[in-house]
Amino acid sequence: MKKLLSISALVLASSVATASDLSTIYRQAASNDAEIAAARATREANSYNVMIARGAILPQAQASYSYTHYDVEADGASIVNIIQNNDYSVSTNKADYELGSLQLTASQTLFNLNSWYTYQAAKTVDSSYESQLQLAEQQLLVRTAQAYFDILRAADNLETGKAEERAVKRSLEQTRQRFDVGLIAITDVHEAQASYDLSAVNLLSLQAALDVSYEALEVLTGQRYDDIASLQSDVKMQMPAPADVSSWVESGLEKYAGIRMAIAQKEGVRLQRNATRSNRLPTVNLSASYTTGDSAPTYTPDPTDSTVSTIGLTVSMPLFSGGSLYAQSKQSASNLATADYQLEQQRRGVKQNIRSLFRQLQTSVQNINARKQVITSAQSALKATETGYQVGTRNIVEVLNAQKNLFSAQRDYANARYDYIINLLNLKFYAGTLSEQDIDVLNSWLKA
């Protein structure tokens, strides 16, 4: 039994290990993220608005049945005696009977522009809900990648912090040894001790940041991860094609889901304005009914059977509504102006975001190459400073500063790489071209 449990645990651990890459985590987020699940449920709920609006222009039918029991006792002259015998004497009349009635009604709108435009508006707005869902799905791609690479960023910063803490601790030990033999003053020891204490405190903050970043990933997937695949060191990061920012802007204005959603919403508001204006026009309805049942007794003590069939045409037109129709018309016109401004705001925002992200990408590419060279220079500077410290031409403060410069350069290099990835995803997001294939490409940049 223990052997079986060990094998099961090994298989489970193996599956978790292979699942801890970006593509797998994204699929888990797509299945478990509460925000995208709510967006899909909202899309499904809103899709029924078209059917609801269409119902107003389709035939309507209704069936009803009524049953009533009568137990009547009343004083009065009998109509039968009056007619037959000319007898007007008052007597007590009793009756006990049941009446049943079945009614079938049907109607069809022949002319109602309000219902027609409302239906057209519902169809148009339905396409905006589809764009809204696509926007939420693309946002999930960005949120998952952001959470994933935030973990890697925090892990890299933690590793750099640990290396810095070890280096400062080693410098502190060397400083104490040199002080013990009388080669340096006590102030150097204090400087090294303060630097070490600061690095130790910073290490606690970096560990907490890593834990928090894992929590953010758990919110997306509903699962806890202890380790994920890291970024390869030799990934070539360069400007994406096309190299012209205007092409990205043109793509965003055409494909960005937020703009397509705003366009559909504006068209829906325009059609709804037409529907409101149509409230002043006549409406024409065709109706028919069929009723069969019992009628109350009149000349006989028992109910009589009756059947009634009707067919009619109803034309109605509002003449005066206290000004409400005028107010509704003006309100719908203002709503259309609002939708137009919102669309323009979306377009301007997309232009700004794409241009800003494109420039940030250019800066990130240059930063990555420059930061890598800075690391090499900082390593050489640290080595020279440590050598000078050993021979007495440099002091401990210069050594500590050189160490700080090296680890700062390493952090800046790692951050520049992650900034490039996030900026690239956001650029494609606003350009309307972001897809799961981009996640798979990023996944190929990770260590197997």
Short mmCIF file of C-alpha atoms in Angstrom, two decimals:
data_model
loop_
_atom_site.label_atom_id
_atom_site.label_comp_id
_atom_site.label_asym_id
_atom_site.label_seq_id
_atom_site.Cartn_x
_atom_site.Cartn_y
_atom_site.Cartn_z
CA MET A 1 0.00 0.00 0.00
CA LYS A 2 2.82 2.40 0.85
CA LYS A 3 4.46 1.58 -2.46
CA LEU A 4 1.22 2.36 -4.30
CA LEU A 5 0.91 5.68 -2.48
CA SER A 6 4.49 6.55 -3.33
CA ILE A 7 3.88 5.86 -7.01
CA SER A 8 0.71 7.99 -6.95
CA ALA A 9 2.54 10.82 -5.25
CA LEU A 10 5.32 10.59 -7.84
CA VAL A 11 2.84 10.74 -10.71
CA LEU A 12 1.06 13.68 -9.13
CA ALA A 13 4.31 15.54 -8.54
CA SER A 14 5.35 14.86 -12.12
CA SER A 15 2.05 16.22 -13.48
CA VAL A 16 2.36 19.37 -11.37
CA ALA A 17 5.93 19.88 -12.56
CA THR A 18 4.98 19.62 -16.22
CA ALA A 19 1.93 21.85 -15.70
CA SER A 20 3.90 24.78 -14.32
CA ASP A 21 4.50 26.57 -17.60
CA LEU A 22 2.70 29.54 -19.09
CA SER A 23 0.54 27.70 -21.64
CA THR A 24 -0.80 25.21 -19.11
CA ILE A 25 -1.40 27.88 -16.50
CA TYR A 26 -3.29 29.98 -19.07
CA ARG A 27 -5.57 27.05 -19.90
CA GLN A 28 -6.24 26.56 -16.21
CA ALA A 29 -6.99 30.26 -15.84
CA ALA A 30 -9.37 30.14 -18.81
CA SER A 31 -11.26 27.33 -17.06
CA ASN A 32 -11.17 28.64 -13.50
CA ASP A 33 -10.87 32.44 -13.51
CA ALA A 34 -14.00 33.93 -11.95
CA GLU A 35 -13.80 37.13 -14.00
CA ILE A 36 -13.82 35.40 -17.39
CA ALA A 37 -16.53 33.00 -16.18
CA ALA A 38 -18.69 35.99 -15.24
CA ALA A 39 -18.03 37.56 -18.65
CA ARG A 40 -19.15 34.39 -20.43
CA ALA A 41 -22.28 34.13 -18.30
CA THR A 42 -23.08 37.78 -18.99
CA ARG A 43 -22.63 37.17 -22.72
CA GLU A 44 -25.03 34.25 -22.62
CA ALA A 45 -27.61 36.22 -20.64
CA ASN A 46 -27.44 39.20 -22.99
CA SER A 47 -27.82 37.00 -26.05
CA TYR A 48 -31.49 36.47 -25.13
CA ASN A 49 -32.23 40.18 -25.56
CA VAL A 50 -32.58 39.61 -29.32
CA MET A 51 -35.17 36.90 -28.81
CA ILE A 52 -37.05 39.08 -26.34
CA ALA A 53 -37.13 42.04 -28.72
CA ARG A 54 -38.12 39.85 -31.68
CA GLY A 55 -41.12 38.57 -29.77
CA ALA A 56 -42.81 41.96 -30.03
CA ILE A 57 -43.06 41.72 -33.85
CA LEU A 58 -44.06 38.04 -34.04
CA PRO A 59 -47.60 36.63 -33.67
CA GLN A 60 -49.00 36.37 -30.16
CA ALA A 61 -51.48 33.69 -29.09
CA GLN A 62 -53.23 33.03 -25.80
CA ALA A 63 -55.71 30.53 -24.43
CA SER A 64 -57.84 30.90 -21.33
CA TYR A 65 -60.57 28.91 -19.66
CA SER A 66 -62.94 30.00 -16.93
CA TYR A 67 -65.37 28.02 -14.77
CA THR A 68 -67.92 29.62 -12.41
CA HIS A 69 -70.55 28.04 -10.16
CA TYR A 70 -73.69 30.13 -9.45
CA ASP A 71 -76.14 29.59 -6.56
CA VAL A 72 -78.78 32.33 -6.90
CA GLU A 73 -81.79 33.13 -4.71
CA ALA A 74 -83.64 36.38 -5.52
CA ASP A 75 -87.13 37.89 -5.11
CA GLY A 76 -88.88 39.12 -8.23
CA ALA A 77 -91.50 38.57 -10.84
CA SER A 78 -90.96 35.66 -13.23
CA ILE A 79 -90.50 36.79 -16.77
CA VAL A 80 -92.07 33.56 -18.00
CA ASN A 81 -95.25 34.18 -15.96
CA ILE A 82 -95.38 37.76 -17.14
CA ILE A 83 -95.15 36.75 -20.78
CA GLN A 84 -97.35 33.68 -20.68
CA ASN A 85 -99.89 34.49 -17.96
CA ASN A 86 -99.59 38.25 -17.54
CA ASP A 87 -98.81 37.48 -13.91
CA TYR A 88 -96.79 40.15 -12.11
CA SER A 89 -96.80 38.56 -8.71
CA VAL A 90 -93.51 38.56 -6.76
CA SER A 91 -92.01 35.24 -5.84
CA THR A 92 -88.66 33.83 -4.70
CA ASN A 93 -86.58 32.59 -7.63
CA LYS A 94 -83.79 30.08 -7.14
CA ALA A 95 -81.14 28.99 -9.62
CA ASP A 96 -78.15 26.66 -9.37
CA TYR A 97 -75.95 26.35 -12.45
CA GLU A 98 -72.34 26.35 -13.75
CA LEU A 99 -70.82 28.41 -16.55
CA GLY A 100 -67.69 27.38 -18.46
CA SER A 101 -65.94 29.35 -21.15
CA LEU A 102 -62.92 28.67 -23.40
CA GLN A 103 -61.32 31.60 -25.21
CA LEU A 104 -58.55 31.62 -27.84
CA THR A 105 -57.00 34.92 -28.91
CA ALA A 106 -54.30 35.78 -31.44
CA SER A 107 -52.75 39.02 -32.59
CA GLN A 108 -50.17 40.17 -35.07
CA THR A 109 -48.45 43.54 -35.28
CA LEU A 110 -48.77 44.88 -38.80
CA PHE A 111 -47.05 48.21 -38.32
CA ASN A 112 -45.08 49.30 -35.26
CA LEU A 113 -41.79 51.06 -35.98
CA ASN A 114 -40.94 51.23 -32.30
CA SER A 115 -40.91 47.44 -31.97
CA TRP A 116 -39.04 47.07 -35.27
CA TYR A 117 -36.26 49.50 -34.37
CA THR A 118 -36.02 48.01 -30.87
CA TYR A 119 -35.46 44.61 -32.44
CA GLN A 120 -32.80 45.96 -34.81
CA ALA A 121 -31.10 47.74 -31.90
CA ALA A 122 -31.05 44.50 -29.89
CA LYS A 123 -29.33 42.68 -32.77
CA THR A 124 -26.73 45.42 -33.07
CA VAL A 125 -26.05 45.58 -29.34
CA ASP A 126 -25.72 41.79 -29.31
CA SER A 127 -22.62 42.09 -31.49
CA SER A 128 -21.21 44.56 -28.96
CA TYR A 129 -21.65 41.93 -26.23
CA GLU A 130 -19.68 39.51 -28.39
CA SER A 131 -16.88 42.08 -28.68
CA GLN A 132 -17.08 42.61 -24.94
CA LEU A 133 -16.47 38.91 -24.36
CA GLN A 134 -13.55 38.92 -26.81
CA LEU A 135 -12.10 41.87 -24.92
CA ALA A 136 -12.40 39.98 -21.64
CA GLU A 137 -10.73 36.92 -23.17
CA GLN A 138 -7.81 39.00 -24.44
CA GLN A 139 -7.55 40.70 -21.06
CA LEU A 140 -7.25 37.24 -19.50
CA LEU A 141 -4.26 36.55 -21.76
CA VAL A 142 -2.58 39.72 -20.51
CA ARG A 143 -3.54 39.15 -16.86
CA THR A 144 -2.22 35.59 -16.90
CA ALA A 145 1.08 36.58 -18.51
CA GLN A 146 1.37 39.56 -16.16
CA ALA A 147 0.84 37.36 -13.10
CA TYR A 148 3.24 34.70 -14.44
CA PHE A 149 6.09 37.07 -15.24
CA ASP A 150 5.53 39.03 -12.05
CA ILE A 151 6.45 35.82 -10.25
CA LEU A 152 9.59 35.43 -12.35
CA ARG A 153 10.45 39.08 -11.77
CA ALA A 154 10.01 38.69 -8.03
CA ALA A 155 12.00 35.43 -8.06
CA ASP A 156 14.88 37.07 -9.95
CA ASN A 157 14.87 40.01 -7.57
CA LEU A 158 14.91 37.60 -4.63
CA GLU A 159 17.85 35.66 -6.06
CA THR A 160 19.72 38.90 -6.68
CA GLY A 161 18.89 39.98 -3.14
CA LYS A 162 20.23 36.72 -1.75
CA ALA A 163 23.43 37.07 -3.76
CA GLU A 164 23.78 40.64 -2.54
CA GLU A 165 23.23 39.57 1.05
CA ARG A 166 25.88 36.84 0.73
CA ALA A 167 28.36 39.25 -0.85
CA VAL A 168 27.79 41.92 1.80
CA LYS A 169 28.08 39.31 4.54
CA ARG A 170 31.37 38.15 3.09
CA SER A 171 32.59 41.75 2.96
CA LEU A 172 31.52 42.23 6.57
CA GLU A 173 33.51 39.17 7.65
CA GLN A 174 36.56 40.36 5.76
CA THR A 175 36.22 43.82 7.27
CA ARG A 176 36.08 42.43 10.78
CA GLN A 177 39.17 40.33 10.13
CA ARG A 178 41.06 43.35 8.84
CA PHE A 179 39.91 45.38 11.83
CA ASP A 180 41.01 42.64 14.22
CA VAL A 181 44.57 42.81 12.88
CA GLY A 182 44.54 46.61 12.97
CA LEU A 183 44.52 47.30 9.23
CA ILE A 184 41.34 49.43 9.18
CA ALA A 185 39.31 51.62 11.50
CA ILE A 186 36.10 50.60 13.29
CA THR A 187 34.08 52.89 11.02
CA ASP A 188 34.63 50.50 8.13
CA VAL A 189 33.13 47.71 10.23
CA HIS A 190 30.13 49.87 11.01
CA GLU A 191 29.65 50.69 7.34
CA ALA A 192 29.76 47.01 6.40
CA GLN A 193 27.43 46.06 9.25
CA ALA A 194 24.88 48.71 8.24
CA SER A 195 25.00 47.55 4.63
CA TYR A 196 24.49 43.95 5.70
CA ASP A 197 21.55 44.80 7.95
CA LEU A 198 19.93 46.72 5.11
CA SER A 199 20.37 43.84 2.68
CA ALA A 200 18.90 41.39 5.22
CA VAL A 201 15.81 43.55 5.70
CA ASN A 202 15.48 43.98 1.94
CA LEU A 203 15.60 40.20 1.59
CA LEU A 204 12.49 39.87 3.76
CA SER A 205 10.60 42.32 1.55
CA LEU A 206 11.66 40.47 -1.60
CA GLN A 207 10.48 37.14 -0.17
CA ALA A 208 7.12 38.68 0.74
CA ALA A 209 6.79 40.11 -2.79
CA LEU A 210 7.35 36.64 -4.27
CA ASP A 211 4.72 35.11 -1.98
CA VAL A 212 2.22 37.81 -2.95
CA SER A 213 2.87 37.25 -6.66
CA TYR A 214 2.10 33.54 -6.26
CA GLU A 215 -1.17 34.50 -4.56
CA ALA A 216 -2.14 36.60 -7.59
CA LEU A 217 -1.64 33.58 -9.86
CA GLU A 218 -3.75 31.45 -7.54
CA VAL A 219 -6.61 33.95 -7.90
CA LEU A 220 -6.59 33.33 -11.66
CA THR A 221 -6.31 29.55 -11.67
CA GLY A 222 -7.72 28.49 -8.32
CA GLN A 223 -4.57 26.41 -7.77
CA ARG A 224 -1.41 26.91 -5.77
CA TYR A 225 2.01 26.74 -7.42
CA ASP A 226 5.35 26.49 -5.68
CA ASP A 227 7.53 26.70 -8.77
CA ILE A 228 7.12 27.72 -12.41
CA ALA A 229 9.36 27.54 -15.47
CA SER A 230 11.80 30.45 -15.69
CA LEU A 231 12.81 32.57 -18.66
CA GLN A 232 15.72 31.42 -20.80
CA SER A 233 18.79 33.62 -20.68
CA ASP A 234 19.42 33.63 -24.44
CA VAL A 235 15.99 34.79 -25.67
CA LYS A 236 16.38 37.27 -28.49
CA MET A 237 14.15 40.25 -27.79
CA GLN A 238 13.67 42.64 -30.68
CA MET A 239 11.05 44.96 -32.15
CA PRO A 240 8.03 43.11 -33.56
CA ALA A 241 6.91 43.49 -37.14
CA PRO A 242 5.74 45.78 -38.60
CA ALA A 243 8.36 48.30 -37.53
CA ASP A 244 6.08 51.25 -38.35
CA VAL A 245 3.94 52.53 -35.45
CA SER A 246 1.25 53.81 -37.84
CA SER A 247 0.56 50.24 -38.96
CA TRP A 248 -0.06 49.23 -35.34
CA VAL A 249 -2.37 52.22 -34.87
CA GLU A 250 -4.31 51.32 -38.02
CA SER A 251 -4.66 47.74 -36.80
CA GLY A 252 -5.92 48.91 -33.42
CA LEU A 253 -8.54 51.24 -34.90
CA GLU A 254 -9.83 48.36 -37.01
CA LYS A 255 -9.48 45.30 -34.79
CA TYR A 256 -9.38 46.38 -31.13
CA ALA A 257 -12.39 44.79 -29.44
CA GLY A 258 -13.06 47.88 -27.33
CA ILE A 259 -13.53 50.03 -30.43
CA ARG A 260 -15.68 47.46 -32.20
CA MET A 261 -17.80 47.24 -29.05
CA ALA A 262 -18.17 51.04 -28.92
CA ILE A 263 -19.14 51.14 -32.62
CA ALA A 264 -21.84 48.53 -32.11
CA GLN A 265 -23.12 50.28 -29.01
CA LYS A 266 -23.34 53.59 -30.85
CA GLU A 267 -25.31 51.96 -33.69
CA GLY A 268 -27.61 50.34 -31.12
CA VAL A 269 -28.22 53.70 -29.45
CA ARG A 270 -28.95 55.25 -32.85
CA LEU A 271 -31.55 52.60 -33.61
CA GLN A 272 -33.03 53.01 -30.14
CA ARG A 273 -33.32 56.74 -30.81
CA ASN A 274 -35.28 55.90 -33.98
CA ALA A 275 -37.47 53.59 -31.92
CA THR A 276 -38.21 56.38 -29.45
CA ARG A 277 -39.08 58.82 -32.23
CA SER A 278 -41.44 56.22 -33.69
CA ASN A 279 -43.62 56.38 -30.59
CA ARG A 280 -45.41 59.33 -32.22
CA LEU A 281 -46.40 57.29 -35.28
CA PRO A 282 -49.51 55.13 -35.70
CA THR A 283 -49.49 51.42 -34.86
CA VAL A 284 -51.61 48.80 -36.61
CA ASN A 285 -52.51 45.47 -35.01
CA LEU A 286 -54.58 42.56 -36.32
CA SER A 287 -56.44 40.53 -33.72
CA ALA A 288 -58.80 37.56 -33.69
CA SER A 289 -60.58 35.62 -30.98
CA TYR A 290 -62.75 32.54 -30.60
CA THR A 291 -64.89 31.99 -27.51
CA THR A 292 -67.10 29.00 -26.76
CA GLY A 293 -68.94 28.29 -23.54
CA ASP A 294 -72.11 28.73 -21.54
CA SER A 295 -74.16 31.86 -21.16
CA ALA A 296 -76.20 32.81 -18.10
CA PRO A 297 -79.86 31.73 -18.27
CA THR A 298 -82.41 34.35 -19.26
CA TYR A 299 -85.75 32.97 -20.43
CA THR A 300 -84.98 29.42 -19.36
CA PRO A 301 -83.70 28.13 -16.04
CA ASP A 302 -80.66 26.50 -17.63
CA PRO A 303 -77.56 28.08 -19.22
CA THR A 304 -77.35 28.19 -22.99
CA ASP A 305 -74.44 27.36 -25.25
CA SER A 306 -72.80 30.19 -27.16
CA THR A 307 -69.92 30.61 -29.60
CA VAL A 308 -68.39 33.95 -30.56
CA SER A 309 -65.72 34.54 -33.22
CA THR A 310 -64.19 37.98 -33.81
CA ILE A 311 -61.56 39.47 -36.07
CA GLY A 312 -60.51 43.08 -35.99
CA LEU A 313 -57.99 45.70 -37.02
CA THR A 314 -56.83 48.28 -34.50
CA VAL A 315 -55.16 51.53 -35.49
CA SER A 316 -53.90 53.76 -32.70
CA MET A 317 -51.92 56.95 -32.59
CA PRO A 318 -50.91 59.07 -29.61
CA LEU A 319 -52.27 62.60 -29.70
CA PHE A 320 -51.03 64.04 -26.43
CA SER A 321 -48.83 62.47 -23.75
CA GLY A 322 -48.09 65.41 -21.50
CA GLY A 323 -44.72 66.03 -23.15
CA SER A 324 -43.22 62.65 -22.25
CA LEU A 325 -42.70 61.59 -25.87
CA TYR A 326 -40.85 64.83 -26.59
CA ALA A 327 -38.64 64.30 -23.53
CA GLN A 328 -37.92 60.71 -24.53
CA SER A 329 -36.91 61.85 -28.02
CA LYS A 330 -34.52 64.48 -26.66
CA GLN A 331 -33.10 62.01 -24.17
CA SER A 332 -32.38 59.45 -26.89
CA ALA A 333 -30.63 62.12 -28.95
CA SER A 334 -28.40 62.97 -25.98
CA ASN A 335 -27.66 59.26 -25.47
CA LEU A 336 -26.54 59.05 -29.10
CA ALA A 337 -24.20 62.01 -28.60
CA THR A 338 -22.79 60.30 -25.50
CA ALA A 339 -22.14 57.09 -27.44
CA ASP A 340 -20.41 59.08 -30.17
CA TYR A 341 -18.11 60.78 -27.65
CA GLN A 342 -17.35 57.44 -26.00
CA LEU A 343 -16.37 55.96 -29.36
CA GLU A 344 -14.08 58.90 -30.05
CA GLN A 345 -12.55 58.50 -26.59
CA GLN A 346 -11.86 54.85 -27.32
CA ARG A 347 -10.15 55.70 -30.59
CA ARG A 348 -8.00 58.39 -29.03
CA GLY A 349 -7.08 56.10 -26.13
CA VAL A 350 -6.06 53.30 -28.47
CA LYS A 351 -3.88 55.64 -30.50
CA GLN A 352 -2.16 56.95 -27.39
CA ASN A 353 -1.66 53.51 -25.84
CA ILE A 354 -0.24 51.98 -29.02
CA ARG A 355 2.17 54.85 -29.63
CA SER A 356 3.28 54.86 -26.00
CA LEU A 357 3.77 51.09 -25.88
CA PHE A 358 5.63 51.11 -29.19
CA ARG A 359 8.09 53.67 -27.83
CA GLN A 360 8.42 51.71 -24.59
CA LEU A 361 9.22 48.60 -26.59
CA GLN A 362 11.92 50.46 -28.47
CA THR A 363 13.33 51.63 -25.15
CA SER A 364 13.10 48.12 -23.67
CA VAL A 365 15.05 46.59 -26.56
CA GLN A 366 17.78 49.19 -26.19
CA ASN A 367 17.71 48.83 -22.41
CA ILE A 368 18.16 45.07 -22.54
CA ASN A 369 21.34 45.35 -24.60
CA ALA A 370 22.62 48.28 -22.56
CA ARG A 371 21.81 46.68 -19.19
CA LYS A 372 23.64 43.52 -20.20
CA GLN A 373 26.73 45.55 -20.98
CA VAL A 374 26.37 47.43 -17.69
CA ILE A 375 26.50 44.10 -15.82
CA THR A 376 29.82 43.28 -17.49
CA SER A 377 31.18 46.72 -16.64
CA ALA A 378 29.92 46.51 -13.04
CA GLN A 379 31.56 43.11 -12.59
CA SER A 380 34.88 44.47 -13.79
CA ALA A 381 34.54 47.54 -11.57
CA LEU A 382 33.74 45.40 -8.52
CA LYS A 383 36.70 43.15 -9.16
CA ALA A 384 39.03 46.13 -9.48
CA THR A 385 37.61 47.76 -6.34
CA GLU A 386 38.00 44.57 -4.31
CA THR A 387 41.59 44.26 -5.49
CA GLY A 388 42.23 47.87 -4.52
CA TYR A 389 40.66 47.21 -1.12
CA GLN A 390 42.98 44.29 -0.56
CA VAL A 391 46.04 46.43 -1.23
CA GLY A 392 44.70 49.40 0.72
CA THR A 393 43.97 51.85 -2.11
CA ARG A 394 40.18 51.50 -1.77
CA ASN A 395 37.95 51.53 1.31
CA ILE A 396 35.00 49.34 2.29
CA VAL A 397 32.46 51.98 1.28
CA GLU A 398 33.73 51.85 -2.29
CA VAL A 399 33.55 48.07 -2.25
CA LEU A 400 29.98 48.11 -0.96
CA ASN A 401 28.98 50.69 -3.56
CA ALA A 402 30.53 48.59 -6.32
CA GLN A 403 28.61 45.55 -5.10
CA LYS A 404 25.41 47.57 -4.98
CA ASN A 405 26.00 48.79 -8.54
CA LEU A 406 26.48 45.23 -9.78
CA PHE A 407 23.32 43.85 -8.19
CA SER A 408 21.34 46.91 -9.22
CA ALA A 409 22.50 46.34 -12.81
CA GLN A 410 21.39 42.71 -12.61
CA ARG A 411 17.96 43.71 -11.32
CA ASP A 412 17.61 46.38 -14.00
CA TYR A 413 18.50 43.85 -16.69
CA ALA A 414 15.93 41.35 -15.47
CA ASN A 415 13.25 44.03 -15.14
CA ALA A 416 13.99 45.29 -18.66
CA ARG A 417 13.36 41.81 -20.08
CA TYR A 418 10.06 41.41 -18.26
CA ASP A 419 9.02 44.96 -19.19
CA TYR A 420 9.64 44.06 -22.83
CA ILE A 421 7.38 40.99 -22.62
CA ILE A 422 4.49 42.81 -20.93
CA ASN A 423 4.76 45.81 -23.25
CA LEU A 424 4.75 43.49 -26.26
CA LEU A 425 1.57 41.76 -25.07
CA ASN A 426 -0.14 45.07 -24.34
CA LEU A 427 0.82 46.41 -27.77
CA LYS A 428 -0.78 43.41 -29.46
CA PHE A 429 -3.76 43.71 -27.12
CA TYR A 430 -4.53 47.28 -28.21
CA ALA A 431 -3.74 46.39 -31.82
CA GLY A 432 -6.44 43.70 -31.62
CA THR A 433 -4.09 40.88 -32.67
CA LEU A 434 -3.41 39.21 -29.31
CA SER A 435 -4.25 35.49 -29.28
CA GLU A 436 -3.36 32.23 -27.59
CA GLN A 437 -0.55 31.78 -30.13
CA ASP A 438 1.28 34.65 -28.44
CA ILE A 439 1.10 32.73 -25.17
CA ASP A 440 2.53 29.67 -26.90
CA VAL A 441 5.38 31.79 -28.32
CA LEU A 442 6.19 33.11 -24.85
CA ASN A 443 6.01 29.58 -23.53
CA SER A 444 8.77 28.58 -25.96
CA TRP A 445 10.97 31.20 -24.28
CA LEU A 446 10.80 29.34 -20.98
CA LYS A 447 13.14 26.67 -19.75
CA ALA A 448 11.83 23.17 -20.28
#
